mmCIF file of C-alpha atoms in Angstrom:
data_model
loop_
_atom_site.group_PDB
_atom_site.id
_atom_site.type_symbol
_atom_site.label_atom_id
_atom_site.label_comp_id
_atom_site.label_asym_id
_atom_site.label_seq_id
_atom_site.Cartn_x
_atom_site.Cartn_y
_atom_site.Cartn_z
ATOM 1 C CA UNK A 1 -4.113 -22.353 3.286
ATOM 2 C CA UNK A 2 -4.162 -24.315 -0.312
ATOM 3 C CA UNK A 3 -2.413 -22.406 -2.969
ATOM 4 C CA UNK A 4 -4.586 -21.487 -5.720
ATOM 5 C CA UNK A 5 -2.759 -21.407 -8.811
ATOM 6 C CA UNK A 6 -5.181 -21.511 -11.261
ATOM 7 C CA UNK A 7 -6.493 -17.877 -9.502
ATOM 8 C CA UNK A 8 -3.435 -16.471 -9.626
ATOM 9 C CA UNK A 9 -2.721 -17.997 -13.239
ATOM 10 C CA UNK A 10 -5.606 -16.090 -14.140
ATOM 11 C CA UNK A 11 -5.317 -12.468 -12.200
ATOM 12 C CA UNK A 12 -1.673 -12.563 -13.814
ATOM 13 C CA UNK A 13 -2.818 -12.695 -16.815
ATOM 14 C CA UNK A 14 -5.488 -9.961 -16.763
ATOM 15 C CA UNK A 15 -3.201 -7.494 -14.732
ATOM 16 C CA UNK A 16 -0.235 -7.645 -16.760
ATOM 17 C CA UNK A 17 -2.361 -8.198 -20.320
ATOM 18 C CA UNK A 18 -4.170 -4.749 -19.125
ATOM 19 C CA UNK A 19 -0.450 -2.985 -17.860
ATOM 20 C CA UNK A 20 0.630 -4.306 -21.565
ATOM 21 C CA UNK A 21 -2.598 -2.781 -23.340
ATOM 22 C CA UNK A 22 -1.855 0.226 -21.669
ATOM 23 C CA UNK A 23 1.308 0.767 -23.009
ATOM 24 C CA UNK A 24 0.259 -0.566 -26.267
ATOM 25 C CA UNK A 25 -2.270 2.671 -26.351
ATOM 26 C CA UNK A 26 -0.080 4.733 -25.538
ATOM 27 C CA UNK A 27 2.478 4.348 -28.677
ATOM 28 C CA UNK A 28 -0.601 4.475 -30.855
ATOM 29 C CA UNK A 29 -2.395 7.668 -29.648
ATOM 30 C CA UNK A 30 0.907 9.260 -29.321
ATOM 31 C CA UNK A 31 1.226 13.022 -29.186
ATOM 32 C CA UNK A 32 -2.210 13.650 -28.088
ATOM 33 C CA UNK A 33 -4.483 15.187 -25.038
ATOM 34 C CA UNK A 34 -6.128 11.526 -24.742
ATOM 35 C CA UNK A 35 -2.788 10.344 -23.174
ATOM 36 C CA UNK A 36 -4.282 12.157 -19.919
ATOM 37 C CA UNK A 37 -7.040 9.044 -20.113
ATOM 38 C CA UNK A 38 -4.128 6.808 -20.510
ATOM 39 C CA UNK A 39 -2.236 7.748 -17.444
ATOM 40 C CA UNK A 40 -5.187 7.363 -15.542
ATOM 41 C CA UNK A 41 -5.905 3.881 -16.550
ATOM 42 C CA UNK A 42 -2.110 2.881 -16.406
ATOM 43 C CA UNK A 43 -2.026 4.307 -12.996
ATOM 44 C CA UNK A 44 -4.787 1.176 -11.940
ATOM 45 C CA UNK A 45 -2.773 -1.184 -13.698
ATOM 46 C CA UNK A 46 0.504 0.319 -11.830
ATOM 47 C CA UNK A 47 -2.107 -0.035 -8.620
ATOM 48 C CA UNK A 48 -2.959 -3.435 -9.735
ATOM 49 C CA UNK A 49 0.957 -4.564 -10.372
ATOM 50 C CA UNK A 50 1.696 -3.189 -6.731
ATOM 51 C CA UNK A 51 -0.764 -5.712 -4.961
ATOM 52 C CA UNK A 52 0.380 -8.602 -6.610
ATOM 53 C CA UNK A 53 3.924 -7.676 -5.922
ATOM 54 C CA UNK A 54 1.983 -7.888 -2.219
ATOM 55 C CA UNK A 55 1.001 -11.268 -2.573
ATOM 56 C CA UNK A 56 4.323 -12.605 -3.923
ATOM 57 C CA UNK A 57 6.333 -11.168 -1.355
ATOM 58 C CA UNK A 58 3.699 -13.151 1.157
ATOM 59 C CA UNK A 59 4.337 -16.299 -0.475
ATOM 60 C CA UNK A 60 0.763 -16.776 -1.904
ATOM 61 C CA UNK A 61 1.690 -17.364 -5.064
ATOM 62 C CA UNK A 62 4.302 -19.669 -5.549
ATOM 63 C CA UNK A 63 5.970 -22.113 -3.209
ATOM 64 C CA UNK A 64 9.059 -21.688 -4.035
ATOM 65 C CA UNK A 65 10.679 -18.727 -2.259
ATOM 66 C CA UNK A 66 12.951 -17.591 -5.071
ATOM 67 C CA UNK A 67 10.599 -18.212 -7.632
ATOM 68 C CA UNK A 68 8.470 -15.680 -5.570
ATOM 69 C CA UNK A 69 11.721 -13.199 -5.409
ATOM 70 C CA UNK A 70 12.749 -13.512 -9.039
ATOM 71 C CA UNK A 71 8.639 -12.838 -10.041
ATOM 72 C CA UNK A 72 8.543 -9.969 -7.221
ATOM 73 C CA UNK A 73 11.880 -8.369 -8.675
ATOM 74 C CA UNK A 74 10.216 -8.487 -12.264
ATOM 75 C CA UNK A 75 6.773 -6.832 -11.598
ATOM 76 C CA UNK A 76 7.743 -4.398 -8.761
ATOM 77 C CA UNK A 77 11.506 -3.160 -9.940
ATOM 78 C CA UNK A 78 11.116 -3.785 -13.582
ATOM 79 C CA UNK A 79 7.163 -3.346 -13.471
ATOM 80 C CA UNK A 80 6.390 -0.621 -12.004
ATOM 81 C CA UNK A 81 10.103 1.263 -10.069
ATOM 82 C CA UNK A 82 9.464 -0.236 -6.541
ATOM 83 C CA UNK A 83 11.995 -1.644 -4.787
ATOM 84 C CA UNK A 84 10.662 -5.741 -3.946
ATOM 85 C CA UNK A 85 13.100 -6.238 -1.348
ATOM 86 C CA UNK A 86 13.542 -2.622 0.237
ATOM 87 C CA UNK A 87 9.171 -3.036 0.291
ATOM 88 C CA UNK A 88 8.957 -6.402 1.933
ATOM 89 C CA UNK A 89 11.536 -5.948 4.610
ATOM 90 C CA UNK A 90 9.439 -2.724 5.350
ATOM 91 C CA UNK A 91 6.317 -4.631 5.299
ATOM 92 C CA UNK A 92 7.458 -7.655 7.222
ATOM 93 C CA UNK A 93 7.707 -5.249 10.310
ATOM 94 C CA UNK A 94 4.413 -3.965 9.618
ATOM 95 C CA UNK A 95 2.880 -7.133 10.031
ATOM 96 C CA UNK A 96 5.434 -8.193 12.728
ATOM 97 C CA UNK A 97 3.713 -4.546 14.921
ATOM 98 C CA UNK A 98 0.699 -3.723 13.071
ATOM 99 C CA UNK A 99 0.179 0.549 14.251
ATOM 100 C CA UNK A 100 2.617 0.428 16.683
ATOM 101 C CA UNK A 101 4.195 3.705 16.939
ATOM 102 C CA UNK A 102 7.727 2.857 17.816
ATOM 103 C CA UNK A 103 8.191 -0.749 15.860
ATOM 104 C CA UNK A 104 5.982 0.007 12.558
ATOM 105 C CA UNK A 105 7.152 1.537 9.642
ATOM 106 C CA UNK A 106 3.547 2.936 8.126
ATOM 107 C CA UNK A 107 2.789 4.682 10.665
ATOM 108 C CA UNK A 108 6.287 6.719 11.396
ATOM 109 C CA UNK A 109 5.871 10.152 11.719
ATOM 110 C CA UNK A 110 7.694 11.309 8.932
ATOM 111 C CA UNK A 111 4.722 13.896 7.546
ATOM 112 C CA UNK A 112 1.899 12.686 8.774
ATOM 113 C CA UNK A 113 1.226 11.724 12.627
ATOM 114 C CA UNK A 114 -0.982 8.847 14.149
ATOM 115 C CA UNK A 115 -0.665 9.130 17.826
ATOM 116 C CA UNK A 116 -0.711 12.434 20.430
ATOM 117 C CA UNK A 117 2.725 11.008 21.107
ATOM 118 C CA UNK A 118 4.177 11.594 18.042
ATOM 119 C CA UNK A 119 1.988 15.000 17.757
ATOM 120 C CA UNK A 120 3.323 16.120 21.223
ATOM 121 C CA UNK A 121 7.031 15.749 20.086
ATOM 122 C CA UNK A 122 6.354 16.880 16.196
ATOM 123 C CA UNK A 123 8.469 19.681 14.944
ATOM 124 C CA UNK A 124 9.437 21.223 11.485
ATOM 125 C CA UNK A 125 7.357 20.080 8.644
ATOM 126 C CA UNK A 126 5.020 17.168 10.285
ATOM 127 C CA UNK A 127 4.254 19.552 12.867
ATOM 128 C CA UNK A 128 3.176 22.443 10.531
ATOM 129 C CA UNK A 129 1.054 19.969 8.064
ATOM 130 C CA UNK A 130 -0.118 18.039 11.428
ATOM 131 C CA UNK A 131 -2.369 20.544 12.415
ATOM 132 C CA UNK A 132 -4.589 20.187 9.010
ATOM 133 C CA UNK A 133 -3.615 16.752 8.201
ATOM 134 C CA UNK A 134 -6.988 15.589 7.935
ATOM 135 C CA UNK A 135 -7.732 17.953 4.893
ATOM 136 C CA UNK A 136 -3.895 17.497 3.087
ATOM 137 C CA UNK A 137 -4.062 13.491 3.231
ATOM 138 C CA UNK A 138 -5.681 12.819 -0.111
ATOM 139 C CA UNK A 139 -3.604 15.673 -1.618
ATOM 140 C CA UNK A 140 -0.384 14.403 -0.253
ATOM 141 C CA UNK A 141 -1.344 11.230 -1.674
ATOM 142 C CA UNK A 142 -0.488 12.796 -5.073
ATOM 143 C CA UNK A 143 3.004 12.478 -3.865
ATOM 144 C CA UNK A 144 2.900 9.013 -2.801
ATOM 145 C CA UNK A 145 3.823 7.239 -6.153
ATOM 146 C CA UNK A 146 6.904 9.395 -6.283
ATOM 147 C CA UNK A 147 7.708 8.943 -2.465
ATOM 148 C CA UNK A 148 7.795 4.980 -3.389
ATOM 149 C CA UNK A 149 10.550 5.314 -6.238
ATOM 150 C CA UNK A 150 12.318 7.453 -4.059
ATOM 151 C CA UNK A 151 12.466 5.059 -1.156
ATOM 152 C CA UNK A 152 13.118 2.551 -3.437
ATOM 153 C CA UNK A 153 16.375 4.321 -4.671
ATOM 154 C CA UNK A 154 17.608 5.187 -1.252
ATOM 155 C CA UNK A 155 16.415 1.616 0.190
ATOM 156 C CA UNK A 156 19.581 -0.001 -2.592
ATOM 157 C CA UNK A 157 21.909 1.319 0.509
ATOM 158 C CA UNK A 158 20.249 -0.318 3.254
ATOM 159 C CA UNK A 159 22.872 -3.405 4.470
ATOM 160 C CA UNK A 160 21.924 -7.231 4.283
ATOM 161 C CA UNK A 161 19.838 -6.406 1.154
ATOM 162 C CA UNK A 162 19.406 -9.242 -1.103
ATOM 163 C CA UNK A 163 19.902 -9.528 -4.484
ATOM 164 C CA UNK A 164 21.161 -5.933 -4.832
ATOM 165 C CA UNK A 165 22.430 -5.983 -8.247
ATOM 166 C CA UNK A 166 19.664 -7.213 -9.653
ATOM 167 C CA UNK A 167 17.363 -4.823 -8.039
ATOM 168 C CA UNK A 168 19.829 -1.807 -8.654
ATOM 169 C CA UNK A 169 19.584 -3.286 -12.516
ATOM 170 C CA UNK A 170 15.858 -3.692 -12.391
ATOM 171 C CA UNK A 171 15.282 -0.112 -11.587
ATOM 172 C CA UNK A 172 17.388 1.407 -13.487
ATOM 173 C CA UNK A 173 15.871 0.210 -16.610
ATOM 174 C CA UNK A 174 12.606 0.708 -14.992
ATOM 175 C CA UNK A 175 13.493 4.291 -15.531
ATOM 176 C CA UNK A 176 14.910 4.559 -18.457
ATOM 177 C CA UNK A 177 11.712 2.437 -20.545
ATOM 178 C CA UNK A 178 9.386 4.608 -18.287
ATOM 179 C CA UNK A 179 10.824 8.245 -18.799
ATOM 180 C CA UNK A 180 12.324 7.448 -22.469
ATOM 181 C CA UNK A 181 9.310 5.659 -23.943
ATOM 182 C CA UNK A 182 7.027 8.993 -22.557
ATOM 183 C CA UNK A 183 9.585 11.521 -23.630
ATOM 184 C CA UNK A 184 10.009 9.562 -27.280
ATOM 185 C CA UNK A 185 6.173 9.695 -27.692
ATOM 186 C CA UNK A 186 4.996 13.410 -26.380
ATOM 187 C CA UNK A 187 6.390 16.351 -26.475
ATOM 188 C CA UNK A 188 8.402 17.798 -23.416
ATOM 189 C CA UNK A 189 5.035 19.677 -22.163
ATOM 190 C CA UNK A 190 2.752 16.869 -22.599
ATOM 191 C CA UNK A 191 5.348 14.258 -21.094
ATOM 192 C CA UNK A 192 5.190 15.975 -18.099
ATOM 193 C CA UNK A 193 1.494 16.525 -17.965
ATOM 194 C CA UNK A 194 1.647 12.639 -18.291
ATOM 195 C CA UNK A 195 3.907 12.141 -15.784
ATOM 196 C CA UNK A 196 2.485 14.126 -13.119
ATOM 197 C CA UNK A 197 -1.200 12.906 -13.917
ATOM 198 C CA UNK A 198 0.256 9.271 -13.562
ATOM 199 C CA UNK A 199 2.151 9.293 -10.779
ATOM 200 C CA UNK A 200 -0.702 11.437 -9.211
ATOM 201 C CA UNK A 201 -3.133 8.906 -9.893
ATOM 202 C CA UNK A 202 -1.384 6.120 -8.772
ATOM 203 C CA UNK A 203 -0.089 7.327 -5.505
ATOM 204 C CA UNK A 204 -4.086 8.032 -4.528
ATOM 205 C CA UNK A 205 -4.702 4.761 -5.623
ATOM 206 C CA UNK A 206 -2.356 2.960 -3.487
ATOM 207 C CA UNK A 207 -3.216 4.822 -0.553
ATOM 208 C CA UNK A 208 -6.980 4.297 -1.345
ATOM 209 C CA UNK A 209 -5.736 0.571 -1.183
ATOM 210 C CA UNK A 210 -3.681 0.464 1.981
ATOM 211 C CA UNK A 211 -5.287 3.265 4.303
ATOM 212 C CA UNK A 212 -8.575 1.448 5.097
ATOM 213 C CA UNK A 213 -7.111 -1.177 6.399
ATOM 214 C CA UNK A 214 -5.696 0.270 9.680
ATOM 215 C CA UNK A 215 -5.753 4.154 9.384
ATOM 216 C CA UNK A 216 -7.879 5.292 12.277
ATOM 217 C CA UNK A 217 -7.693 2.023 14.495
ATOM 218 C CA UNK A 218 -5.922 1.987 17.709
ATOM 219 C CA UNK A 219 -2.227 3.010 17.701
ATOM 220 C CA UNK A 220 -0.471 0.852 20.220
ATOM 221 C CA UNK A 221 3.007 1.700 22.075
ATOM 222 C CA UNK A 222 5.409 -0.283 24.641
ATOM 223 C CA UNK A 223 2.612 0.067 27.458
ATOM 224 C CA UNK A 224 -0.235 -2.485 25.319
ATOM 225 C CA UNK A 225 1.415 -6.134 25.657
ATOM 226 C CA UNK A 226 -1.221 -7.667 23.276
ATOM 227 C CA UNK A 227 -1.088 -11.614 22.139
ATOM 228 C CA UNK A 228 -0.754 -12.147 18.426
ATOM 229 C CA UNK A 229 -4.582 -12.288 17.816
ATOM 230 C CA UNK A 230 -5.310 -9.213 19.509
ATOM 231 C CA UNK A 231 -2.224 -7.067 18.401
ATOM 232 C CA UNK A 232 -3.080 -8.642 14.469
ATOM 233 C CA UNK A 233 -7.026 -7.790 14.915
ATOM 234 C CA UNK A 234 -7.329 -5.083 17.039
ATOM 235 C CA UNK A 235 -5.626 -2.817 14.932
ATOM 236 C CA UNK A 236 -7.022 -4.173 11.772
ATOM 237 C CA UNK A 237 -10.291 -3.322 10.046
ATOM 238 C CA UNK A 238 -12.020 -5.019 7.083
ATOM 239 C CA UNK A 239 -13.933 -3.310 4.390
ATOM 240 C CA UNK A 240 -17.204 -4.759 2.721
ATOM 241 C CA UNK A 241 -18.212 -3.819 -0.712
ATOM 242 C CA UNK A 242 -18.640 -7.056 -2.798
ATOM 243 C CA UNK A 243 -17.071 -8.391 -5.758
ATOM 244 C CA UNK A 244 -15.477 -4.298 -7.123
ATOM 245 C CA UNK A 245 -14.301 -3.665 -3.436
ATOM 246 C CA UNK A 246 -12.651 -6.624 -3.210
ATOM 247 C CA UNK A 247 -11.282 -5.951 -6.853
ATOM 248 C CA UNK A 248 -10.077 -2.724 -6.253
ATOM 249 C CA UNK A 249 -8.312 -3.747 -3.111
ATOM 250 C CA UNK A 250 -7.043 -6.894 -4.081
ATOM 251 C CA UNK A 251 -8.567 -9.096 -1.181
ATOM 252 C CA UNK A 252 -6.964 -6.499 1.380
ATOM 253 C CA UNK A 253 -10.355 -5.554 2.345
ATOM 254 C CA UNK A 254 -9.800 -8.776 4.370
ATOM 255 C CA UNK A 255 -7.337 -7.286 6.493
ATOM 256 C CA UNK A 256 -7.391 -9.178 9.675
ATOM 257 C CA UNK A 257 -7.842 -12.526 8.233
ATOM 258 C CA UNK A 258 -4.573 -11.236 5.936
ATOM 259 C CA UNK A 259 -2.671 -10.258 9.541
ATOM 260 C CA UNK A 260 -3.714 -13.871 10.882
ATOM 261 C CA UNK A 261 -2.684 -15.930 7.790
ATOM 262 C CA UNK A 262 -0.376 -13.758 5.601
ATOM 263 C CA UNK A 263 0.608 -16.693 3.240
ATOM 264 C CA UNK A 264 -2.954 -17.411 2.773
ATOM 265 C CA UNK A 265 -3.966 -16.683 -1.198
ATOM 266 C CA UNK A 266 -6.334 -14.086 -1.372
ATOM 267 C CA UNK A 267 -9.105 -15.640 -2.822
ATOM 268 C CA UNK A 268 -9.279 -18.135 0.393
ATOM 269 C CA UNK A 269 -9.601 -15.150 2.989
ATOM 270 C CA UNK A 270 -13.696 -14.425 2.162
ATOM 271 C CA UNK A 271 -13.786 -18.447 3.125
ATOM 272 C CA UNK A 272 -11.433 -18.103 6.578
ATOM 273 C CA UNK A 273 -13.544 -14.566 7.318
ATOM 274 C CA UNK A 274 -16.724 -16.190 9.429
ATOM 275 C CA UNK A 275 -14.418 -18.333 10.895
ATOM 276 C CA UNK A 276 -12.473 -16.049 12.383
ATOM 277 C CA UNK A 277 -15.026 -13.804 13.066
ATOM 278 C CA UNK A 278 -17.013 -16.255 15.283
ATOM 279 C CA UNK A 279 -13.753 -16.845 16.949
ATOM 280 C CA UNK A 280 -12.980 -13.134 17.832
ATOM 281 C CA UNK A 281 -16.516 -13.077 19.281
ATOM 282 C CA UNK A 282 -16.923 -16.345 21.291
ATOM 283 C CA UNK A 283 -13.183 -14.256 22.897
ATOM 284 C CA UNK A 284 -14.709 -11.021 23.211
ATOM 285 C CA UNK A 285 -11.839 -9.051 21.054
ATOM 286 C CA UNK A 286 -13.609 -6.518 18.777
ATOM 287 C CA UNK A 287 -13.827 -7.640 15.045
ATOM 288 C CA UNK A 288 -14.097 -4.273 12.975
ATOM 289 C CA UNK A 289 -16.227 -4.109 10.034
ATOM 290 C CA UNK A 290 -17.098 -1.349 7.755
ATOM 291 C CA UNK A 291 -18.333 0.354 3.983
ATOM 292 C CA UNK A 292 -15.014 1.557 2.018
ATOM 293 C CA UNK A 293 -16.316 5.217 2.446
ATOM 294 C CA UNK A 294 -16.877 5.038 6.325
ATOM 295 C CA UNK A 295 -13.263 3.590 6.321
ATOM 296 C CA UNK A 296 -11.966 6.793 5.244
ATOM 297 C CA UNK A 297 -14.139 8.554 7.397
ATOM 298 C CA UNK A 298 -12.715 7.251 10.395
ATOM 299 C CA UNK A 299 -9.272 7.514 9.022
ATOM 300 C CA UNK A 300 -9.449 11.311 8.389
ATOM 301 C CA UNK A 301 -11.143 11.778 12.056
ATOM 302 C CA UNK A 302 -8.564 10.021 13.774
ATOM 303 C CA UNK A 303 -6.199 11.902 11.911
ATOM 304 C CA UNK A 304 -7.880 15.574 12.533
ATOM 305 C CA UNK A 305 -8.054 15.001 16.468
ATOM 306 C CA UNK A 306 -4.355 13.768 16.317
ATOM 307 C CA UNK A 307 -3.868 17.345 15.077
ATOM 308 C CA UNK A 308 -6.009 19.083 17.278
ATOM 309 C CA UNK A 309 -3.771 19.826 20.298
ATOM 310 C CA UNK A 310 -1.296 21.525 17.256
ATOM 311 C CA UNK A 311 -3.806 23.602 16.467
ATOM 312 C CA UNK A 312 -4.871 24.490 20.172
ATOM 313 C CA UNK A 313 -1.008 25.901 20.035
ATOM 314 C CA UNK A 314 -1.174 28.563 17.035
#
């Protein structure tokens, strides 16, 4: 549980040197086809931002709580237009239920569904997309990026959050860099090329980051009274892959050591891992373990025979 701040000294640096290079490219190609390249790699960095907004608002980084806030309000609302505080409150009750259907946030039915429950009682627009789910979730993931700023607007209204101005502030000129320093550069056509290329990008990235983690494990409602270890690691799955896995996904491939110890640093969670698996065992609670690929296998099944009594109906 030891911070590590020479790590995170370190992965700061690269992250936000490569979101700075990034922009730095982009003012010097300027009106040009190559800023489709550009969007693509700023979309990683945007990724990248996003998970170390994640371990701020855990508390891995710094001790200091508003020292973690004021660094989580600069990267996520100034860094990249998500909302630090509107995120963490929604990812505190994630953590709190991990998949459960009426207390967790990421799995609300709001297009997609993750239970028969929530298929059985679908109507409107998740019920239509529910029945081919399966086949539209890497597509809708285009959308996801844009989905985020959105919530992240709307989420300035939600009472008893903190530091509103400053977030309201953050955003705000968020926007205005973002949109005026792409407009200044490329023309109106391009811009939006850009634009929808980035924001593309980057919502497939983050969901490439966050769905392996617990898409396609068991959804749990009011019935399963679980203990903390088996509500954190029975819906939890870990991803192998080495040193670019656990790049790309910035240690969350380490999922249910994550849901055990949240404020552990990420670089400490490979080191808790046989631990905790030998643990799980010796208790007989299933300790899931799998390549990134098959993780998105079973995600998209479990998704597909959500949708199958929807398309028994047509």
């Amino acid at each position: 549980m030891e911070r590590r701040p020479v790590y995170y000294a370190a992965r700061i640096s690269v992250v936000m040197g490569l979101f700075a290079a990034g922009w730095v490219a982009f003012a010097l190609v300027g009106d040009s086809w190559w800023q489709l390249l550009i969007a693509v790699f700023l979309a990683a960095t945007f990724g990248q931002v996003a998970l170390l907004a994640h371990d701020l608002a855990h508390g891995q980084v710094f001790p200091s709580r508003r020292t973690s806030a004021n660094a989580g309000l600069l990267v996520g609302n100034l860094g990249i237009g998500l909302s630090y505080g509107w995120w963490q409150d929604k990812h505190t009750r994630h953590h709190a239920n991990p998949n459960h259907e009426d207390h967790d946030p990421d799995v609300a039915p709001d297009f997609l569904l993750w239970s028969a429950k929530q298929a059985e009682a679908a109507r409107g627009l998740p019920r239509f997309i529910g029945r081919w789910q399966a086949f539209l979730f890497f597509p809708l993931l285009t959308l996801e990026g844009l989905n985020l700023h959105i919530s992240s607007v709307r989420g300035l209204r939600r009472e008893g959050l903190k530091n509103r101005t400053a977030e309201g502030l953050l955003l705000l000129a968020h926007f205005v860099l973002y949109l005026g320093g792409v407009f200044a550069v490329l023309p109106v056509g391009k811009a939006l090329l850009f634009l929808v290329v980035h924001q593309a990008c980057f919502g497939v990235y983050l969901g490439c980051t966050f769905a392996p983690n617990h898409k396609g494990m068991p959804v749990l409602t009011a019935e399963d009274e679980l203990d903390f270890l088996r509500r954190q690691v029975l819906t939890s799955r870990n991803v192998r892959g080495g040193r670019v896995v656990n790049t790309a996904l910035g240690g969350l491939n380490f999922q249910i050591e994550h849901h055990l110890f949240p404020g552990m640093p990420t670089p400490n969670l490979r080191k808790a891992q046989p631990l905790v698996r030998e643990h799980c065992e010796s208790l007989g609670v299933a300790y899931v373990e799998c390549g990134l690929l098959a993780s998105w296998g079973q995600a998209m099944r479990h998704l597909h025979e959500v949708g199958a009594p929807l398309r028994a109906r047509r």
